[in-house]
Amino acid sequence: MVEVLTVDAENPETELIERAAAALRNGKLVAFPTETVYGLGANALDGMAVTRIFTVKCRPSSDPLIVHIASAELLPQVACNLTPLVFELAAAFWPGPLTLILPKQPAIPPQVTSGGATIAVRVPSNPIAQALLTASGLPVAAPSANRFGHTSPTTASHVYNDFGDAIDLIIDGGKTEVGIESTVLDLTLPMPTILRPGGVSREALAMALGTVALHAGTEDAGTQRSPGLLARHYSPNAELIFYTNSDRSAVLPRMRRQVIEEISQGRQVGLLLVEEDLPFFDGLGVDIASLGKSSDLRQAAQRLYSGIRDLDERLVEIILARDLGDVGLGLAIRDRLRRAAGRVVS
Ligand code: TXA
Ligand code: MG
């Protein structure tokens, strides 16, 4: 049986955190909230525990994990060649949703990095994650706590729905704040390169770095710089149709026609849209997950995965979503919708 500990999100109870930390030290799998999404954690120094993460997630062993540490001071435990730039970025963005790819410290078991010479590291800001890392005294390897390829979890019940009793402990710390994963920034390339857009915007990194490159996602997993960046990911059970046309007045009528077509075929339709878009679909009998106001992309990001999971729970067969641009968190939202989509319509 999985044990569920409900922990105060602002002031995590010491004795509960200690229980979870002891579980990590004993090689157990502990799901915990971060500010981005829930992670499925194991002691990063314990190759067997790390292997179990891959097994329960059904994740290919070729897809390396992110290691979470309590503070930048602990970087030498997990990474090498720590240049001043690393500490500048750490000072600017940690704790927070930025993952850095750095040369791996040899003491880290190869399972964590899928045998690779680089390691992904971040310092999460969520108080429960912070308390757990500090109490355990360990670097903690943790991918998002979902079945491989499925939508990432932003609540403890999402985690439970994916794993049930296959893991040892879930810390329930409520809803996650950012709602989408960290930005993955590769510092081992000639030019700092975003491998995965996420909670820290490209604009914020460009301000700090001068320039930052954006890795072009390719469909071919074999040539991926970041093995996890498969074209198809974050998938709901329903088929998600993603409309990429940024001209709202052109795209909404097309979406409306699609809804009417799907309904006439007897399908149950869900919409994952900003509030302002919803009146266009009045009276059609669709299920709705609102992303909030289009001016608030933070809220849209926060609601994205839970919206997808809610629509799945209501057993819709088709989900329609549209692009919200590439400014700020828009870029990460676009990336996730594109990968979650069964069909992309331009
Ligand atoms: O916000 C997050 O990053 C969450 C929370 C739990 O911290 N974690 C997360 O982990 O999203 P995961 O495993 O779902 O995604 C990690 C991504 C994958 O795309 C993986 O391929 C990439 O980071 N990655 C890990 N190590 C890497 C490395 N050494 N080089 C390039 N990409 C790497
Ligand atoms: Mg993931």
CSV table of N, CA and C in Angstrom, one decimal, residues 259-325:
chain,number,residue,atom,x,y,z
A,259,VAL,N,-16.1,21.2,-33.8
A,259,VAL,CA,-16.9,20.7,-32.7
A,259,VAL,C,-18.3,20.2,-33.2
A,260,ILE,N,-18.9,20.9,-34.0
A,260,ILE,CA,-20.2,20.5,-34.5
A,260,ILE,C,-20.1,19.2,-35.3
A,261,GLU,N,-19.0,19.1,-36.1
A,261,GLU,CA,-18.8,17.9,-36.9
A,261,GLU,C,-18.6,16.7,-35.9
A,262,GLU,N,-17.8,16.8,-34.9
A,262,GLU,CA,-17.5,15.7,-33.9
A,262,GLU,C,-18.8,15.3,-33.2
A,263,ILE,N,-19.6,16.3,-32.8
A,263,ILE,CA,-20.8,16.0,-32.1
A,263,ILE,C,-21.8,15.3,-33.0
A,264,SER,N,-21.8,15.7,-34.2
A,264,SER,CA,-22.7,15.0,-35.2
A,264,SER,C,-22.3,13.5,-35.4
A,265,GLN,N,-21.1,13.2,-35.2
A,265,GLN,CA,-20.6,11.9,-35.2
A,265,GLN,C,-20.8,11.1,-33.9
A,266,GLY,N,-21.4,11.8,-33.0
A,266,GLY,CA,-21.7,11.2,-31.7
A,266,GLY,C,-20.6,11.2,-30.7
A,267,ARG,N,-19.6,12.1,-30.9
A,267,ARG,CA,-18.4,12.1,-30.0
A,267,ARG,C,-18.6,13.2,-28.9
A,268,GLN,N,-18.1,12.9,-27.8
A,268,GLN,CA,-18.1,13.9,-26.7
A,268,GLN,C,-16.9,14.7,-26.8
A,269,VAL,N,-17.1,16.1,-26.8
A,269,VAL,CA,-16.0,17.0,-27.1
A,269,VAL,C,-15.7,17.8,-25.8
A,270,GLY,N,-14.4,18.0,-25.6
A,270,GLY,CA,-13.9,18.9,-24.5
A,270,GLY,C,-13.1,20.1,-25.1
A,271,LEU,N,-13.2,21.2,-24.4
A,271,LEU,CA,-12.4,22.4,-24.9
A,271,LEU,C,-11.4,22.8,-23.8
A,272,LEU,N,-10.2,23.0,-24.2
A,272,LEU,CA,-9.2,23.5,-23.3
A,272,LEU,C,-8.8,24.9,-23.8
A,273,LEU,N,-9.5,25.9,-23.3
A,273,LEU,CA,-9.4,27.2,-23.9
A,273,LEU,C,-9.4,28.3,-22.9
A,274,VAL,N,-8.9,29.5,-23.3
A,274,VAL,CA,-9.0,30.7,-22.4
A,274,VAL,C,-10.4,31.1,-22.3
A,275,GLU,N,-10.8,31.8,-21.2
A,275,GLU,CA,-12.1,32.3,-20.9
A,275,GLU,C,-12.8,33.0,-22.1
A,276,GLU,N,-12.0,33.9,-22.7
A,276,GLU,CA,-12.6,34.8,-23.8
A,276,GLU,C,-13.1,34.0,-25.0
A,277,ASP,N,-12.5,32.8,-25.2
A,277,ASP,CA,-12.9,31.9,-26.3
A,277,ASP,C,-14.2,31.2,-26.1
A,278,LEU,N,-14.6,31.0,-24.9
A,278,LEU,CA,-15.6,30.0,-24.6
A,278,LEU,C,-17.0,30.4,-25.1
A,279,PRO,N,-17.4,31.7,-25.1
A,279,PRO,CA,-18.7,32.1,-25.7
A,279,PRO,C,-18.9,31.7,-27.1
A,280,PHE,N,-17.8,31.5,-27.9
A,280,PHE,CA,-18.0,31.0,-29.3
A,280,PHE,C,-18.6,29.6,-29.4
A,281,PHE,N,-18.6,28.9,-28.3
A,281,PHE,CA,-19.0,27.5,-28.3
A,281,PHE,C,-20.3,27.3,-27.5
A,282,ASP,N,-20.9,28.5,-27.1
A,282,ASP,CA,-22.2,28.4,-26.3
A,282,ASP,C,-23.2,27.6,-27.0
A,283,GLY,N,-23.9,26.8,-26.1
A,283,GLY,CA,-25.0,26.0,-26.6
A,283,GLY,C,-24.7,24.8,-27.4
A,284,LEU,N,-23.4,24.4,-27.5
A,284,LEU,CA,-23.1,23.2,-28.3
A,284,LEU,C,-23.0,21.9,-27.4
A,285,GLY,N,-23.1,22.1,-26.1
A,285,GLY,CA,-23.0,20.9,-25.3
A,285,GLY,C,-21.7,20.2,-25.2
A,286,VAL,N,-20.6,21.1,-24.9
A,286,VAL,CA,-19.3,20.6,-24.8
A,286,VAL,C,-18.8,20.6,-23.3
A,287,ASP,N,-17.8,19.8,-23.0
A,287,ASP,CA,-17.2,19.9,-21.7
A,287,ASP,C,-16.1,21.0,-21.8
A,288,ILE,N,-15.9,21.7,-20.7
A,288,ILE,CA,-15.0,22.8,-20.7
A,288,ILE,C,-14.0,22.8,-19.6
A,289,ALA,N,-12.7,23.0,-20.0
A,289,ALA,CA,-11.7,23.3,-19.0
A,289,ALA,C,-11.1,24.7,-19.3
A,290,SER,N,-11.4,25.6,-18.5
A,290,SER,CA,-11.0,27.0,-18.7
A,290,SER,C,-9.5,27.2,-18.3
A,291,LEU,N,-8.8,27.9,-19.1
A,291,LEU,CA,-7.4,28.2,-18.8
A,291,LEU,C,-7.3,29.6,-18.1
A,292,GLY,N,-8.4,30.2,-17.9
A,292,GLY,CA,-8.4,31.5,-17.3
A,292,GLY,C,-8.3,32.6,-18.4
A,293,LYS,N,-8.0,33.8,-17.9
A,293,LYS,CA,-7.9,35.0,-18.9
A,293,LYS,C,-6.7,34.8,-19.8
A,294,SER,N,-6.8,35.2,-21.1
A,294,SER,CA,-5.7,35.1,-22.0
A,294,SER,C,-4.5,36.0,-21.6
A,295,SER,N,-4.8,37.0,-20.8
A,295,SER,CA,-3.8,37.9,-20.4
A,295,SER,C,-2.9,37.3,-19.2
A,296,ASP,N,-3.4,36.2,-18.7
A,296,ASP,CA,-2.6,35.6,-17.5
A,296,ASP,C,-2.1,34.2,-17.9
A,297,LEU,N,-0.9,34.2,-18.6
A,297,LEU,CA,-0.4,32.9,-19.0
A,297,LEU,C,0.1,32.1,-17.8
A,298,ARG,N,0.4,32.7,-16.7
A,298,ARG,CA,0.8,32.0,-15.5
A,298,ARG,C,-0.3,31.0,-15.1
A,299,GLN,N,-1.5,31.6,-15.1
A,299,GLN,CA,-2.7,30.8,-14.7
A,299,GLN,C,-3.0,29.8,-15.8
A,300,ALA,N,-2.8,30.1,-17.0
A,300,ALA,CA,-3.0,29.1,-18.1
A,300,ALA,C,-2.1,27.9,-17.9
A,301,ALA,N,-0.8,28.2,-17.6
A,301,ALA,CA,0.2,27.1,-17.4
A,301,ALA,C,-0.2,26.3,-16.2
A,302,GLN,N,-0.6,27.0,-15.1
A,302,GLN,CA,-1.0,26.3,-13.9
A,302,GLN,C,-2.2,25.4,-14.1
A,303,ARG,N,-3.1,25.7,-15.0
A,303,ARG,CA,-4.3,24.9,-15.2
A,303,ARG,C,-4.2,23.9,-16.3
A,304,LEU,N,-3.1,24.0,-17.1
A,304,LEU,CA,-3.0,23.2,-18.4
A,304,LEU,C,-3.2,21.7,-18.1
A,305,TYR,N,-2.3,21.1,-17.3
A,305,TYR,CA,-2.4,19.7,-17.1
A,305,TYR,C,-3.6,19.2,-16.4
A,306,SER,N,-4.0,20.0,-15.3
A,306,SER,CA,-5.2,19.6,-14.6
A,306,SER,C,-6.4,19.7,-15.5
A,307,GLY,N,-6.4,20.7,-16.4
A,307,GLY,CA,-7.5,20.8,-17.3
A,307,GLY,C,-7.6,19.6,-18.2
A,308,ILE,N,-6.5,19.1,-18.7
A,308,ILE,CA,-6.4,18.0,-19.6
A,308,ILE,C,-6.9,16.7,-18.8
A,309,ARG,N,-6.4,16.6,-17.6
A,309,ARG,CA,-6.8,15.4,-16.8
A,309,ARG,C,-8.3,15.5,-16.4
A,310,ASP,N,-8.8,16.7,-16.1
A,310,ASP,CA,-10.3,16.8,-15.8
A,310,ASP,C,-11.1,16.4,-17.0
A,311,LEU,N,-10.7,16.8,-18.2
A,311,LEU,CA,-11.5,16.5,-19.4
A,311,LEU,C,-11.4,14.9,-19.6
A,312,ASP,N,-10.3,14.3,-19.4
A,312,ASP,CA,-10.2,12.9,-19.5
A,312,ASP,C,-11.1,12.2,-18.5
A,313,GLU,N,-11.2,12.7,-17.3
A,313,GLU,CA,-12.0,12.1,-16.3
A,313,GLU,C,-13.5,12.2,-16.7
A,314,ARG,N,-13.8,13.2,-17.4
A,314,ARG,CA,-15.2,13.4,-17.9
A,314,ARG,C,-15.4,12.5,-19.2
A,315,LEU,N,-14.4,11.8,-19.6
A,315,LEU,CA,-14.5,10.8,-20.7
A,315,LEU,C,-14.8,11.5,-22.0
A,316,VAL,N,-14.3,12.7,-22.2
A,316,VAL,CA,-14.4,13.2,-23.6
A,316,VAL,C,-13.5,12.4,-24.5
A,317,GLU,N,-13.9,12.4,-25.8
A,317,GLU,CA,-13.1,11.7,-26.8
A,317,GLU,C,-12.2,12.6,-27.6
A,318,ILE,N,-12.5,13.8,-27.6
A,318,ILE,CA,-11.8,14.8,-28.4
A,318,ILE,C,-11.6,16.0,-27.5
A,319,ILE,N,-10.3,16.6,-27.5
A,319,ILE,CA,-10.1,17.9,-26.9
A,319,ILE,C,-9.6,18.8,-27.9
A,320,LEU,N,-10.1,20.0,-27.9
A,320,LEU,CA,-9.7,21.1,-28.8
A,320,LEU,C,-8.9,22.1,-28.0
A,321,ALA,N,-7.7,22.5,-28.5
A,321,ALA,CA,-7.0,23.6,-27.9
A,321,ALA,C,-6.3,24.4,-28.9
A,322,ARG,N,-6.0,25.7,-28.6
A,322,ARG,CA,-5.3,26.5,-29.6
A,322,ARG,C,-4.1,27.2,-29.0
A,323,ASP,N,-3.2,27.6,-29.9
A,323,ASP,CA,-1.9,28.2,-29.5
A,323,ASP,C,-2.2,29.6,-28.8
A,324,LEU,N,-1.4,29.8,-27.8
A,324,LEU,CA,-1.5,31.1,-27.0
A,324,LEU,C,-0.3,32.0,-27.3
A,325,GLY,N,0.5,31.8,-28.3
A,325,GLY,CA,1.6,32.6,-28.7
A,325,GLY,C,2.9,32.1,-28.0
